[in-house]
Amino acid sequence: MAVQRWVYIKYFCALSVVVSHLCKLIYLGPAFSQFFDFGTYAVAIFFFLSGYGLSYSCIYKKNYLKNFLKRRLLKIFLIYFIATLLWVVICLPFVEINIYDLWRICSVYPILPYGWYFVVLMVLYLIFYLSMKWTYSSVLIYIVLIVGYIVCFLSGIGEWIYMTSPCFALGIWYAENEDRFSVFIHRYKYRIFVALLIAFGCSWRSYFLKMLHVQYTLQTFNGIIACTISALALVGVIIVILETCKLPFLTSNHLPDYSFEIYLSQYISIPFVMYYMNHSTSSTMFTIANFQCVVYLVFMTGILVFLFHLIIHKIQKYVSK
């Protein structure tokens, strides 16, 4: 799988998350309003790429699991911890924070807005490491994810936290079977593409469940399963397109990857700008305040992207020692 092609997808996903979160807070116009649920699919793609990258590296890089906890898990935790501290410092004038809130840094409802992604990602990395270290197989990963999926639903944990996690397992499976599956894709590409599009179209926003007059809210298991299927189907559509289409414009120029920095920066910039605007924006019409909010958001996100890029570079050098 050409990694450079996925850089453009990752940029689109990072920006989709920003627009998705912003659309839930202010009105940006009829076109952008359709992005309100695209953040879910963006996270699904990031999970897929994480699973694929880990499994691919484990297969083709010798002694990849050596110092894995330091090189990968510690790196993520340090980035997440620094982002949380930065959020606390910046938002102290706007948000009331007590010492007990800091303990939530390791929960799925962390003090850092939208920071659950880091917590879930660290758990997935740990599951991958233990499974490969103890059993030398990915079967345990699939079992743990299925059991965890069901337990999270029964426990009433926010559905956004776990309903896209199967895409991580899909990434692991695809890395292990890429050669065989690539031949299968090229042989039946049109059938696979149409089948995945139908699966996505029926499950996206639970349209198929609506046609059957089935209760479909994300608080029901039907709705969560539908969202999971749509996320898996969309990832499959993207895989088929990138595997079967040359798309030279995606690989002709090397584009530096700052998608992770953008994704990380919006954790701080969106809540901060919304607090700063002091609820002067509108959720029903596009106003001058809404436009100012977007301008401030772009400016602050740009600064944070540069800052986090430097921080990640320093952390990368530290964990590589």
XYZ file of C-alpha atoms in Angstrom:
321
model
C 0.000 0.000 0.000
C 1.554 3.271 -1.130
C 1.998 5.292 2.047
C 2.371 8.610 0.214
C -1.135 8.251 -1.220
C -2.567 8.040 2.267
C -1.026 11.390 3.280
C -3.691 13.220 1.265
C -6.395 11.057 2.818
C -4.997 11.816 6.296
C -5.074 15.565 5.606
C -8.689 15.310 4.489
C -9.531 13.279 7.587
C -7.832 15.735 9.950
C -9.679 18.675 8.389
C -12.928 16.688 8.441
C -12.574 16.222 12.194
C -12.055 19.965 12.648
C -15.103 20.836 10.515
C -17.168 18.096 12.169
C -16.455 19.355 15.686
C -17.008 22.964 14.649
C -20.317 22.186 12.919
C -21.665 20.833 16.190
C -21.004 24.202 17.828
C -21.686 26.865 15.196
C -23.434 27.153 11.830
C -21.058 27.194 8.832
C -23.517 26.942 5.975
C -25.529 24.141 4.320
C -22.527 22.512 2.628
C -20.367 22.258 5.753
C -23.318 21.177 7.868
C -23.216 17.786 6.137
C -19.819 17.147 7.741
C -21.256 16.780 11.239
C -20.694 13.000 11.289
C -17.604 12.790 9.070
C -15.377 13.043 12.139
C -16.425 9.487 12.995
C -15.214 8.179 9.637
C -12.009 10.194 9.860
C -11.219 8.539 13.204
C -12.036 5.154 11.636
C -9.451 5.775 8.905
C -6.841 6.868 11.474
C -7.496 3.673 13.454
C -7.150 1.598 10.275
C -3.829 3.230 9.405
C -2.558 2.709 12.963
C -3.415 -0.994 12.881
C -1.956 -1.388 9.394
C 1.269 0.441 10.289
C 1.846 -1.590 13.455
C 1.164 -4.936 11.804
C 3.175 -4.131 8.667
C 6.157 -3.017 10.738
C 5.918 -6.084 12.955
C 5.969 -8.352 9.891
C 8.739 -6.711 7.887
C 10.968 -5.055 10.509
C 13.260 -7.250 12.541
C 12.910 -6.965 16.330
C 10.149 -4.396 15.905
C 8.637 -5.196 19.298
C 11.936 -4.503 21.054
C 11.509 -1.311 23.109
C 8.014 -1.004 21.613
C 6.539 0.398 24.804
C 9.114 3.184 24.849
C 9.231 3.949 21.126
C 5.511 3.894 20.454
C 3.404 3.852 23.615
C 5.520 6.303 25.616
C 5.709 8.625 22.617
C 1.922 8.840 22.374
C 1.517 9.300 26.120
C 4.072 12.120 26.258
C 2.389 13.953 23.377
C -1.003 13.489 25.014
C 0.294 14.571 28.442
C 1.932 17.730 27.077
C -1.224 18.604 25.115
C -3.285 18.182 28.307
C -0.954 20.425 30.304
C -1.043 23.037 27.547
C -4.830 22.914 27.550
C -4.950 23.387 31.327
C -2.578 26.372 31.212
C -4.311 28.111 28.293
C -7.866 27.570 29.476
C -7.522 28.280 33.198
C -9.128 31.756 32.783
C -12.155 30.190 31.044
C -12.583 26.760 32.611
C -12.766 25.799 36.257
C -10.341 22.910 36.828
C -9.567 21.206 40.124
C -6.773 18.814 41.006
C -9.079 15.792 40.801
C -9.782 16.481 37.121
C -6.142 15.711 36.310
C -6.715 12.056 37.259
C -9.065 11.793 34.285
C -6.085 11.906 31.957
C -6.155 8.110 31.740
C -9.939 7.747 31.443
C -12.086 7.671 28.322
C -13.589 10.978 29.497
C -10.331 12.949 29.834
C -9.842 16.567 30.789
C -8.485 17.339 27.292
C -11.483 17.885 24.972
C -11.780 15.063 22.432
C -8.711 13.482 24.071
C -10.424 10.087 24.306
C -8.794 9.220 20.967
C -5.352 9.132 22.586
C -6.564 6.983 25.470
C -8.210 4.474 23.122
C -5.171 4.491 20.820
C -2.834 3.707 23.734
C -5.108 0.842 24.804
C -5.115 -0.541 21.239
C -1.312 -0.276 21.053
C -1.010 -2.121 24.370
C -3.382 -4.873 23.201
C -1.339 -5.244 20.008
C 1.949 -5.446 21.897
C 0.758 -8.000 24.455
C -0.917 -10.141 21.810
C 2.147 -10.255 19.560
C 4.518 -10.706 22.498
C 2.617 -13.553 24.148
C 0.884 -15.383 21.305
C 2.764 -14.202 18.167
C -0.675 -13.953 16.569
C -3.313 -11.303 15.955
C -6.174 -13.633 16.927
C -6.084 -12.404 20.520
C -6.446 -8.816 19.277
C -9.660 -9.670 17.425
C -11.085 -11.505 20.448
C -10.246 -8.664 22.856
C -11.723 -6.034 20.520
C -14.972 -7.985 20.072
C -15.340 -8.559 23.809
C -14.384 -4.937 24.539
C -16.924 -3.690 21.969
C -19.739 -5.590 23.677
C -18.617 -4.674 27.211
C -18.411 -0.966 26.312
C -21.952 -1.044 24.920
C -23.356 -2.867 27.951
C -21.498 -0.491 30.287
C -23.056 2.558 28.642
C -19.704 4.062 27.591
C -19.972 6.744 24.902
C -20.457 5.033 21.540
C -17.941 7.313 19.795
C -15.207 5.750 21.945
C -15.452 2.212 20.595
C -17.666 1.957 17.518
C -14.796 2.680 15.080
C -12.223 0.499 16.893
C -12.890 -2.501 14.573
C -11.135 -0.489 11.845
C -7.926 -0.981 13.853
C -8.441 -4.742 13.560
C -9.156 -4.323 9.845
C -5.807 -2.562 9.419
C -3.994 -5.433 11.161
C -5.801 -8.023 9.058
C -5.136 -6.152 5.813
C -1.397 -5.849 6.534
C -1.203 -9.603 7.168
C -3.140 -10.507 4.008
C -2.292 -7.617 1.703
C -0.604 -9.652 -1.032
C -3.426 -12.182 -1.350
C -6.196 -9.632 -0.943
C -4.596 -7.263 -3.465
C -4.846 -9.974 -6.146
C -8.481 -10.581 -5.145
C -9.235 -6.849 -5.374
C -7.736 -6.505 -8.854
C -9.675 -9.549 -10.063
C -13.083 -8.510 -8.721
C -12.566 -4.776 -8.218
C -15.902 -3.630 -9.684
C -17.972 -6.166 -7.744
C -16.145 -5.407 -4.505
C -16.409 -1.658 -5.063
C -20.152 -1.777 -5.751
C -20.784 -4.099 -2.787
C -18.879 -1.806 -0.421
C -20.666 1.275 -1.746
C -24.033 -0.396 -1.190
C -22.978 -1.434 2.326
C -21.865 2.120 3.086
C -24.970 3.696 1.548
C -27.333 1.435 3.507
C -25.542 1.808 6.827
C -24.532 5.493 6.597
C -26.720 7.409 9.052
C -28.676 4.138 9.404
C -30.674 4.691 6.201
C -31.375 0.964 5.817
C -32.679 0.755 9.389
C -34.899 3.767 8.725
C -36.392 2.026 5.682
C -37.146 -1.010 7.847
C -38.632 1.272 10.526
C -36.160 -0.111 13.063
C -35.056 1.958 16.053
C -31.655 3.235 15.019
C -30.317 5.829 17.441
C -26.681 5.509 18.509
C -27.939 4.593 21.955
C -29.181 1.281 20.505
C -27.032 -1.627 19.410
C -28.603 -1.488 15.919
C -27.445 2.082 15.402
C -23.931 1.417 16.689
C -23.515 -1.661 14.481
C -24.766 0.323 11.472
C -22.192 3.051 12.129
C -19.421 0.461 12.530
C -20.387 -1.237 9.244
C -20.436 2.113 7.427
C -16.961 2.953 8.776
C -15.545 -0.433 7.725
C -17.206 -0.142 4.304
C -15.815 3.360 3.715
C -12.303 2.215 4.600
C -12.791 -0.680 2.181
C -13.877 1.698 -0.603
C -10.753 3.804 -0.101
C -8.535 0.679 -0.152
C -10.075 -0.490 -3.449
C -9.641 2.942 -5.054
C -6.009 3.274 -3.990
C -5.187 -0.322 -4.946
C -6.762 -0.263 -8.417
C -6.317 3.353 -9.553
C -2.872 4.737 -10.318
C -3.737 8.338 -9.374
C -0.250 9.680 -10.199
C -1.028 13.126 -8.771
C -1.110 11.552 -5.304
C 2.449 10.246 -5.549
C 4.186 12.649 -7.948
C 4.892 15.198 -5.206
C 6.104 14.377 -1.725
C 3.779 16.103 0.717
C 5.006 16.452 4.313
C 2.576 14.913 6.754
C 1.252 17.342 9.362
C -2.157 15.667 9.660
C -1.450 14.385 13.166
C -0.442 17.868 14.318
C -3.657 19.312 12.864
C -5.715 16.612 14.543
C -3.958 17.253 17.846
C -4.171 21.054 17.646
C -7.935 21.157 17.241
C -8.267 19.525 20.670
C -7.187 22.871 22.099
C -8.028 25.465 19.467
C -11.746 24.685 19.025
C -12.739 24.705 22.741
C -10.495 27.707 23.438
C -11.921 29.807 20.588
C -15.470 28.894 21.581
C -14.831 29.974 25.185
C -13.114 33.132 23.940
C -16.072 34.057 21.734
C -18.223 33.794 24.866
C -21.201 32.179 23.118
C -21.644 35.105 20.715
C -21.790 32.729 17.746
C -24.965 31.314 16.225
C -25.907 27.674 15.627
C -28.735 28.504 13.202
C -27.266 31.124 10.833
C -23.861 32.259 9.584
C -22.988 35.535 11.345
C -19.988 37.841 11.581
C -19.172 36.213 14.913
C -19.141 32.813 13.219
C -16.720 34.127 10.598
C -14.487 35.607 13.294
C -14.556 32.265 15.089
C -13.326 30.472 11.952
C -10.533 33.034 11.428
C -9.371 32.760 15.049
C -9.539 28.977 14.812
C -7.398 28.827 11.663
C -4.842 31.209 13.177
C -4.606 29.405 16.520
C -4.548 25.945 14.906
C -1.684 27.039 12.642
C 0.375 28.194 15.625
C -0.344 24.996 17.546
C 0.540 22.821 14.521
C 3.975 24.462 14.382
C 4.418 24.105 18.159
C 3.336 20.455 18.270
C 5.548 19.638 15.284
C 8.574 20.837 17.273
C 7.421 18.982 20.395
C 6.822 15.719 18.509
C 10.250 16.001 16.899
C 11.873 16.380 20.329
C 9.896 13.461 21.751
C 10.796 11.306 18.750
C 14.488 11.932 19.353
C 14.079 11.151 23.071
C 12.272 7.815 22.635
C 14.653 6.734 19.854
C 17.693 6.797 22.151
